[in-house]
Coordinates of C-alpha atoms in Angstrom, one line a residue:
M1 CA -0.1 0.4 0.0
A2 CA 1.7 3.7 -0.7
R3 CA 2.5 5.9 2.2
G4 CA -0.3 8.1 2.8
L5 CA -3.0 5.6 1.3
T6 CA -5.9 4.5 3.9
T7 CA -7.2 2.4 0.8
T8 CA -6.1 2.0 -2.8
E9 CA -9.8 0.6 -4.1
P10 CA -11.2 2.1 -6.2
A11 CA -14.0 4.0 -6.9
T12 CA -16.9 3.6 -9.6
V13 CA -18.8 6.2 -11.4
A14 CA -21.9 4.5 -12.6
V15 CA -24.3 5.5 -14.6
D16 CA -27.8 3.7 -14.8
G17 CA -26.0 0.8 -12.9
R18 CA -23.0 0.4 -15.6
D19 CA -19.7 1.7 -14.7
I20 CA -18.0 3.5 -17.0
L21 CA -15.1 5.2 -15.0
R22 CA -12.7 4.0 -12.0
L23 CA -10.8 6.8 -9.9
V24 CA -7.7 4.5 -8.2
P25 CA -6.0 6.5 -5.3
E26 CA -2.0 7.1 -5.6
T27 CA 0.5 9.0 -3.0
G28 CA -0.5 12.4 -4.3
R29 CA -3.1 12.0 -7.8
V30 CA -6.2 10.1 -8.6
R31 CA -5.3 7.7 -11.7
V32 CA -8.6 7.4 -14.2
D33 CA -9.9 4.2 -16.1
L34 CA -12.5 3.8 -18.4
V35 CA -14.3 0.6 -18.5
M36 CA -15.1 -1.1 -21.8
P37 CA -18.4 -2.1 -22.1
G38 CA -19.4 -5.4 -21.8
I39 CA -15.4 -7.1 -21.1
G40 CA -15.4 -5.2 -17.4
R41 CA -11.5 -4.5 -18.6
S42 CA -10.1 -0.6 -17.9
V43 CA -8.4 2.0 -20.4
E44 CA -6.2 4.5 -18.5
V45 CA -7.6 7.5 -18.9
T46 CA -5.7 9.5 -16.4
G47 CA -3.7 11.8 -19.4
A48 CA -6.9 12.5 -21.2
P49 CA -9.3 14.3 -18.7
G50 CA -11.8 15.3 -22.1
T51 CA -12.2 11.5 -22.3
A52 CA -13.4 10.7 -19.3
V53 CA -16.1 13.9 -19.6
H54 CA -17.5 12.4 -22.6
A55 CA -17.9 9.3 -21.7
L56 CA -20.0 10.3 -18.6
D57 CA -21.5 12.4 -20.9
D58 CA -22.5 10.2 -23.7
A59 CA -23.8 7.6 -20.9
A60 CA -26.3 9.8 -19.6
T61 CA -27.4 10.8 -23.0
R62 CA -27.7 7.1 -23.8
G63 CA -29.6 6.5 -21.0
G64 CA -31.4 9.5 -20.8
T65 CA -30.1 10.7 -17.5
N66 CA -29.7 14.1 -16.5
P67 CA -25.9 15.4 -17.2
S68 CA -25.7 17.4 -13.9
R69 CA -26.7 14.1 -12.0
V70 CA -23.9 12.4 -13.4
H71 CA -21.2 15.3 -12.8
A72 CA -22.2 16.0 -9.0
A73 CA -21.6 11.6 -8.7
A74 CA -18.9 12.0 -10.2
R75 CA -17.3 15.0 -8.4
R76 CA -18.3 13.2 -5.3
A77 CA -16.5 10.2 -6.0
L78 CA -13.4 12.1 -7.4
S79 CA -13.8 14.1 -3.8
A80 CA -13.1 11.1 -1.9
T81 CA -10.8 9.5 -3.9
A82 CA -9.1 12.5 -4.1
E83 CA -8.8 13.1 -0.2
I84 CA -7.4 9.4 0.5
A85 CA -4.6 10.4 -2.0
G86 CA -4.1 13.5 -0.7
A87 CA -4.4 15.2 -4.4
W88 CA -5.9 18.3 -4.8
C89 CA -9.4 18.5 -4.7
P90 CA -11.4 22.6 -4.4
D91 CA -14.3 22.9 -2.3
T92 CA -15.4 25.7 -4.7
E93 CA -17.6 24.4 -7.5
T94 CA -15.5 24.2 -10.8
T95 CA -16.0 22.1 -13.7
L96 CA -15.6 18.5 -14.8
L97 CA -12.7 18.7 -16.5
T98 CA -10.8 20.7 -14.2
L99 CA -11.1 18.4 -11.4
F100 CA -10.1 15.1 -13.6
G101 CA -6.8 17.5 -14.6
G102 CA -5.9 18.8 -11.5
A103 CA -6.8 15.7 -9.0
S104 CA -4.7 13.6 -11.5
Y105 CA -1.4 16.2 -12.3
P106 CA -0.8 18.1 -9.5
L107 CA 1.2 20.7 -11.7
L108 CA -2.0 21.5 -13.6
A109 CA -3.7 21.8 -10.0
A110 CA -1.7 24.8 -9.4
A111 CA -2.2 26.1 -13.0
Y112 CA -5.5 25.7 -12.6
E113 CA -5.4 27.6 -8.8
A114 CA -3.1 30.6 -10.2
G115 CA -6.0 31.3 -13.6
A116 CA -5.1 28.9 -16.3
G117 CA -8.1 27.1 -18.1
P118 CA -8.4 23.0 -18.5
I119 CA -6.8 21.2 -21.0
R120 CA -8.6 18.3 -22.8
S121 CA -5.7 16.0 -23.1
V122 CA -2.0 15.9 -21.6
P123 CA 1.2 15.1 -24.3
R124 CA 2.8 11.8 -23.5
W125 CA 6.2 13.7 -23.4
S126 CA 4.9 16.0 -20.6
D127 CA 2.9 13.3 -18.9
A128 CA 5.4 12.0 -15.9
I129 CA 6.9 16.0 -16.2
L130 CA 3.1 17.1 -15.1
A131 CA 2.6 14.2 -12.3
E132 CA 5.5 15.7 -10.4
P133 CA 4.3 17.0 -7.0
D134 CA 6.1 20.7 -7.6
P135 CA 8.2 23.2 -10.0
R136 CA 11.3 22.0 -8.5
H137 CA 10.6 18.6 -9.1
A138 CA 9.2 18.8 -12.4
A139 CA 12.1 20.8 -13.8
R140 CA 14.7 18.2 -12.3
L141 CA 12.9 15.3 -14.5
A142 CA 13.2 17.6 -17.7
F143 CA 16.5 19.2 -17.4
G144 CA 18.4 17.2 -15.1
Q145 CA 21.1 19.4 -13.5
K146 CA 20.5 22.4 -15.5
A147 CA 17.2 23.0 -13.3
T148 CA 18.4 26.1 -11.7
R149 CA 16.8 27.6 -9.8
P150 CA 16.1 30.8 -12.4
V151 CA 14.7 27.8 -14.6
V152 CA 12.3 26.4 -11.9
A153 CA 11.0 29.9 -11.7
A154 CA 10.5 30.6 -15.5
F155 CA 8.3 26.4 -16.1
A156 CA 6.0 27.4 -13.7
R157 CA 5.3 30.9 -15.2
S158 CA 5.3 28.9 -18.6
L159 CA 2.7 27.1 -17.8
V160 CA 0.2 30.6 -17.2
R161 CA 1.6 32.7 -19.2
V162 CA -2.0 33.9 -20.3
E163 CA -5.0 33.9 -18.3
P164 CA -7.8 32.7 -17.8
A165 CA -6.6 30.8 -21.7
P166 CA -6.1 27.4 -21.0
V167 CA -2.9 25.4 -19.2
D168 CA -0.2 26.2 -22.1
L169 CA 2.4 24.0 -22.8
S170 CA 4.4 24.7 -26.2
R171 CA 7.1 26.9 -24.0
L172 CA 7.6 23.5 -22.1
A173 CA 8.2 21.8 -25.3
L174 CA 10.0 23.8 -27.4
A175 CA 12.5 23.8 -23.7
L176 CA 12.5 20.6 -24.1
I177 CA 13.6 20.0 -27.8
G178 CA 17.3 22.2 -27.0
G179 CA 17.1 20.8 -23.4
D180 CA 20.3 18.6 -24.6
V181 CA 22.2 21.6 -25.7
L182 CA 20.7 25.1 -24.1
E183 CA 22.5 26.1 -21.0
P184 CA 20.5 27.0 -18.0
D185 CA 20.1 31.2 -18.7
Q186 CA 19.2 29.8 -22.6
L187 CA 16.4 27.6 -20.5
A188 CA 15.3 30.6 -18.7
T189 CA 14.8 32.3 -21.8
V190 CA 12.8 29.9 -23.5
L191 CA 10.2 28.7 -21.2
P192 CA 8.5 32.4 -20.8
A193 CA 9.1 33.6 -24.5
A194 CA 6.7 36.0 -26.2
G195 CA 4.2 35.0 -28.8
P196 CA 1.1 33.3 -28.8
S197 CA 0.2 30.2 -27.4
W198 CA -0.2 27.2 -29.6
P199 CA -3.9 24.9 -29.4
D200 CA -2.8 21.5 -28.0
R201 CA -3.7 19.6 -31.9
S202 CA 0.4 22.0 -32.6
L203 CA 1.9 20.5 -30.3
P204 CA 4.3 18.0 -31.2
A205 CA 4.0 14.1 -31.0
P206 CA 6.6 12.8 -29.1
R207 CA 8.5 10.8 -32.3
Q208 CA 8.6 14.4 -33.6
L209 CA 10.2 16.2 -30.2
E210 CA 12.7 13.2 -30.6
R211 CA 13.7 13.8 -34.3
A212 CA 13.8 17.7 -32.7
R213 CA 16.0 17.1 -29.8
A214 CA 18.8 14.6 -32.0
V215 CA 18.8 17.9 -35.0
T216 CA 19.5 21.0 -32.3
K217 CA 22.7 19.0 -31.2
R218 CA 23.8 19.5 -34.6
W219 CA 22.4 23.2 -34.4
G220 CA 24.8 23.8 -31.2
P221 CA 23.2 26.2 -28.7
E222 CA 23.1 29.8 -30.1
R223 CA 21.2 28.7 -33.3
T224 CA 19.2 26.6 -31.4
L225 CA 18.1 29.2 -28.9
G226 CA 18.3 31.4 -32.1
Y227 CA 15.4 29.4 -33.9
L228 CA 13.4 28.4 -30.2
L229 CA 12.6 31.9 -29.9
Q230 CA 11.7 32.3 -33.9
A231 CA 8.8 29.7 -33.7
A232 CA 7.6 30.5 -29.9
A233 CA 6.7 33.8 -31.9
D234 CA 5.5 33.6 -35.1
D235 CA 2.5 30.2 -36.1
A236 CA 4.2 30.7 -39.3
A237 CA 7.7 30.2 -38.1
R238 CA 6.7 27.0 -35.4
R239 CA 5.8 25.3 -38.7
L240 CA 8.4 26.1 -40.1
L241 CA 11.0 24.9 -37.4
I242 CA 9.0 21.3 -37.7
E243 CA 9.5 21.4 -41.4
C244 CA 13.6 22.3 -40.9
V245 CA 13.6 19.6 -38.4
D246 CA 12.3 17.0 -41.3
H247 CA 14.5 18.3 -44.1
A248 CA 17.9 18.3 -41.4
I249 CA 17.2 14.3 -40.7
D250 CA 17.1 13.6 -44.6
L251 CA 20.4 15.3 -45.3
Q252 CA 21.7 13.4 -42.2
F253 CA 25.4 14.1 -42.8
H254 CA 24.8 15.9 -45.8
A255 CA 23.2 18.5 -43.9
P256 CA 25.4 21.8 -44.0
I257 CA 27.6 23.2 -41.7
H258 CA 27.6 26.3 -41.9
L259 CA 23.0 28.0 -40.8
P260 CA 21.8 30.8 -40.9
A261 CA 20.2 32.6 -38.4
G262 CA 16.6 32.4 -40.0
L263 CA 14.2 29.9 -39.8
E264 CA 13.2 31.0 -43.4
D265 CA 17.2 31.2 -44.8
L266 CA 17.3 28.0 -43.0
R267 CA 14.7 26.3 -45.0
A268 CA 16.1 27.7 -47.9
V269 CA 19.5 26.5 -47.5
Y270 CA 18.1 22.8 -46.5
L271 CA 16.2 22.7 -50.5
L272 CA 19.4 23.7 -51.5
Q273 CA 21.2 21.3 -50.1
I274 CA 18.7 18.2 -51.1
R275 CA 18.7 19.3 -54.9
S276 CA 22.3 19.4 -55.0
T277 CA 22.7 16.0 -52.6
A278 CA 19.6 14.5 -54.9
E279 CA 21.4 15.6 -58.5
T280 CA 24.9 14.6 -57.6
S281 CA 23.0 11.1 -56.3
R282 CA 21.8 10.4 -59.7
A283 CA 23.4 7.7 -61.3
A284 CA 24.5 9.1 -64.6
P285 CA 24.1 7.7 -68.0
R286 CA 26.1 4.8 -69.4
R287 CA 28.6 5.9 -71.9
R288 CA 28.8 3.9 -74.9
R289 CA 32.3 2.3 -75.5
A290 CA 34.0 3.9 -77.8
P291 CA 35.0 1.1 -81.4
R292 CA 38.2 -0.3 -80.8
H293 CA 39.0 1.1 -85.0
A294 CA 37.7 4.7 -83.4
T295 CA 40.8 7.3 -82.5
R296 CA 40.2 8.4 -79.2
P297 CA 40.8 11.6 -78.3
A298 CA 43.7 12.4 -76.6
R299 CA 43.5 12.7 -72.4
T300 CA 42.8 15.8 -71.1
E301 CA 45.9 17.2 -68.9
Q302 CA 45.6 16.8 -65.0
R303 CA 45.9 20.6 -63.1
D304 CA 49.1 20.7 -61.2
R305 CA 47.9 19.6 -57.1
V306 CA 50.0 20.1 -53.9
D307 CA 50.4 16.9 -52.0
Y308 CA 51.3 17.7 -48.1
G309 CA 51.0 14.0 -47.2
Q310 CA 49.2 12.7 -44.7
L311 CA 49.8 12.9 -40.2
L312 CA 47.7 10.9 -38.0
A313 CA 46.3 13.5 -35.6
P314 CA 48.7 14.6 -32.7
R315 CA 48.6 12.8 -29.4
V316 CA 47.2 14.3 -26.4
R317 CA 45.9 13.9 -22.8
S318 CA 42.6 14.6 -22.3
L319 CA 40.6 15.4 -19.6
T320 CA 37.5 15.8 -21.3
P321 CA 34.9 13.5 -21.5
I322 CA 34.5 13.3 -25.2
T323 CA 31.0 13.1 -26.6
A324 CA 29.7 14.3 -29.9
S325 CA 28.1 17.4 -27.7
T326 CA 31.8 18.3 -26.3
P327 CA 32.4 22.0 -28.1
I328 CA 35.5 22.8 -29.5
R329 CA 37.3 26.4 -28.6
H330 CA 38.8 28.3 -31.1
P331 CA 41.5 31.1 -30.6
G332 CA 41.1 34.2 -31.8
W333 CA 42.9 34.4 -34.5
L334 CA 41.3 31.6 -36.0
R335 CA 37.7 32.4 -35.6
N336 CA 38.6 36.0 -38.5
V337 CA 38.1 33.3 -40.9
D338 CA 34.8 31.4 -39.5
G339 CA 32.3 32.8 -42.4
S340 CA 34.4 34.0 -44.9
S341 CA 34.0 33.4 -48.3
V342 CA 36.8 34.0 -51.2
G343 CA 36.7 33.5 -55.5
G344 CA 33.5 30.9 -54.4
F345 CA 35.0 29.1 -51.1
T346 CA 33.6 29.9 -47.5
F347 CA 35.4 28.6 -44.2
V348 CA 34.2 26.9 -41.5
L349 CA 35.0 25.9 -38.3
P350 CA 34.0 22.9 -36.1
G351 CA 31.9 24.1 -33.2
T352 CA 31.9 20.6 -31.3
C353 CA 33.0 16.9 -32.1
G354 CA 29.9 15.8 -33.9
D355 CA 30.9 18.0 -36.4
L356 CA 34.3 16.3 -36.6
E357 CA 32.5 13.2 -37.1
R358 CA 30.1 14.7 -40.2
W359 CA 32.8 16.1 -41.5
S360 CA 34.6 12.6 -41.5
Q361 CA 31.9 11.1 -43.0
A362 CA 31.3 13.9 -45.5
M363 CA 35.1 13.6 -46.6
A364 CA 35.7 10.1 -46.4
N365 CA 38.3 10.0 -43.9
C366 CA 39.9 10.2 -40.2
L367 CA 38.9 14.1 -39.2
D368 CA 36.6 12.0 -36.1
T369 CA 39.9 10.9 -34.7
F370 CA 41.0 14.4 -34.6
K371 CA 38.3 15.0 -31.7
S372 CA 40.9 14.6 -28.4
A373 CA 43.8 17.4 -30.2
A374 CA 41.3 19.7 -31.6
V375 CA 39.6 19.7 -27.8
E376 CA 42.7 20.2 -26.0
G377 CA 44.0 23.0 -29.0
A378 CA 46.4 20.5 -30.2
S379 CA 44.7 21.1 -33.7
H380 CA 42.8 23.8 -36.1
L381 CA 40.6 22.5 -38.1
V382 CA 39.0 24.2 -40.8
G383 CA 36.4 23.4 -42.7
I384 CA 36.4 24.5 -46.4
L385 CA 32.7 24.4 -48.6
A386 CA 32.3 25.2 -52.4
D387 CA 28.8 25.1 -53.7
G388 CA 27.5 24.0 -49.9
R389 CA 29.5 21.2 -49.6
H390 CA 33.3 20.2 -48.3
R391 CA 35.3 20.3 -50.6
Y392 CA 38.9 20.4 -49.1
V393 CA 39.9 20.5 -45.2
L394 CA 43.0 22.3 -43.5
E395 CA 44.7 21.6 -40.3
V396 CA 46.9 24.4 -38.7
G397 CA 48.9 23.5 -36.0
P398 CA 49.0 26.1 -32.5
D399 CA 52.5 27.7 -34.0
R400 CA 50.0 28.9 -37.0
A401 CA 51.7 26.7 -39.5
I402 CA 49.2 24.3 -41.9
R403 CA 50.1 20.4 -41.0
Q404 CA 47.6 18.8 -43.5
F405 CA 45.9 20.1 -46.5
S406 CA 43.6 17.8 -48.2
G407 CA 40.3 17.0 -50.3
R408 CA 38.2 14.4 -50.3
A409 CA 39.5 10.5 -49.2
N410 CA 42.6 13.2 -48.4
R411 CA 43.4 13.6 -52.2
P412 CA 45.9 16.5 -53.2
V413 CA 44.3 20.1 -53.6
V414 CA 44.2 21.6 -57.0
R415 CA 47.5 23.9 -57.4
S416 CA 44.7 27.5 -58.2
D417 CA 42.5 26.3 -55.5
H418 CA 45.8 25.9 -52.8
D419 CA 47.2 29.2 -53.5
E420 CA 44.1 31.2 -53.9
I421 CA 43.2 29.0 -50.2
I422 CA 46.4 30.3 -49.0
A423 CA 46.8 34.0 -49.9
H424 CA 43.1 34.1 -48.1
L425 CA 44.5 32.6 -44.7
R426 CA 47.2 35.2 -44.6
S427 CA 45.5 38.3 -45.1
R428 CA 42.8 37.5 -42.5
S429 CA 46.3 37.0 -40.4
V430 CA 46.2 33.0 -39.7
L431 CA 48.5 31.6 -41.2
Q432 CA 52.5 32.9 -40.0
R433 CA 54.1 30.0 -42.5
P434 CA 53.0 28.0 -45.0
I435 CA 54.0 24.8 -43.7
A436 CA 54.5 22.5 -41.0

């Protein structure tokens, strides 16, 4: 028997002698079960208080019973069960929808007491969070060690943003999407973010939310924060956010590394990359073999190339646990080149170790083995894009000299590209010497 309960026997709400609902007392809350007609089995509908109310109204209509009498009986049963469970059940007259939600979810009860209106259903991703006894425990469950006092306070405010509108779970959804990458102060910014409330039907499904969480790990904290605030402020941006998440999942390792600040621009970049990927992956038509007697054209002379050779990652003793989300810090002299362009090339720096993993896939090389060296500052890596795709990668040592410079699958660099890139790096004061 659960601590604090004097009985765990369920109460029933019947209409015309037929059980419709079973109310089961649990510690601090009430579980609501819908009795299936004809078989006596029950299905839990705690997360759908609107369904519980609809079932009672439907039974009253079918049985020709006054719905107000059915509601009164349900209130009495719910009040008795809530008293046993130590759950919320106010003495004042309130709607049955409010009573079911508040008795089952302590945080909904607190929101209703603060003036928020009732909701008809609780998304599965928020079920355990709203069932916690207070905002501190709920925020700890949602955000772990990031649940600082400002985050707890912002979370509590997020449920009652506009009175008397229904409880708003949209900001909790956004914060959960970014929870793995955002810092506590950023979470405390997203939770009370200004903008319209989302209707229940616009809240993400559990799979959508999990997909979005995976994508934000690639976006990084700064871009994620910007995108989530845009989605909070504008309903069209909310739809854009979900669309961009789907595009990012579809592109996987082909997704661009350098991302724009706006969701509209992000969608455009993703669509361009999708078209580019589709075109390059389309099988080239098979060429007809020339007859043996035909005169073959002279082979075009290959362009001169520069080969730096291949080196393993510098060996370091890393004190930092390396994961895909581990950030890579860059010195000021190297940040000068990030996002710059010259002659059709764009220069980007990896933000996390996960970026190096994706670069390694895109470039078909061993960049993923440089994670520890990059984190410890023994190796600085610069990605060089052309037409939105990785063309070259360049390694610079702490002495600001080139250590390696190669293309896809460690191919040598075209001489003309090499000279143009080196000149640009010198103009940005990145290089002090051309070769290590």
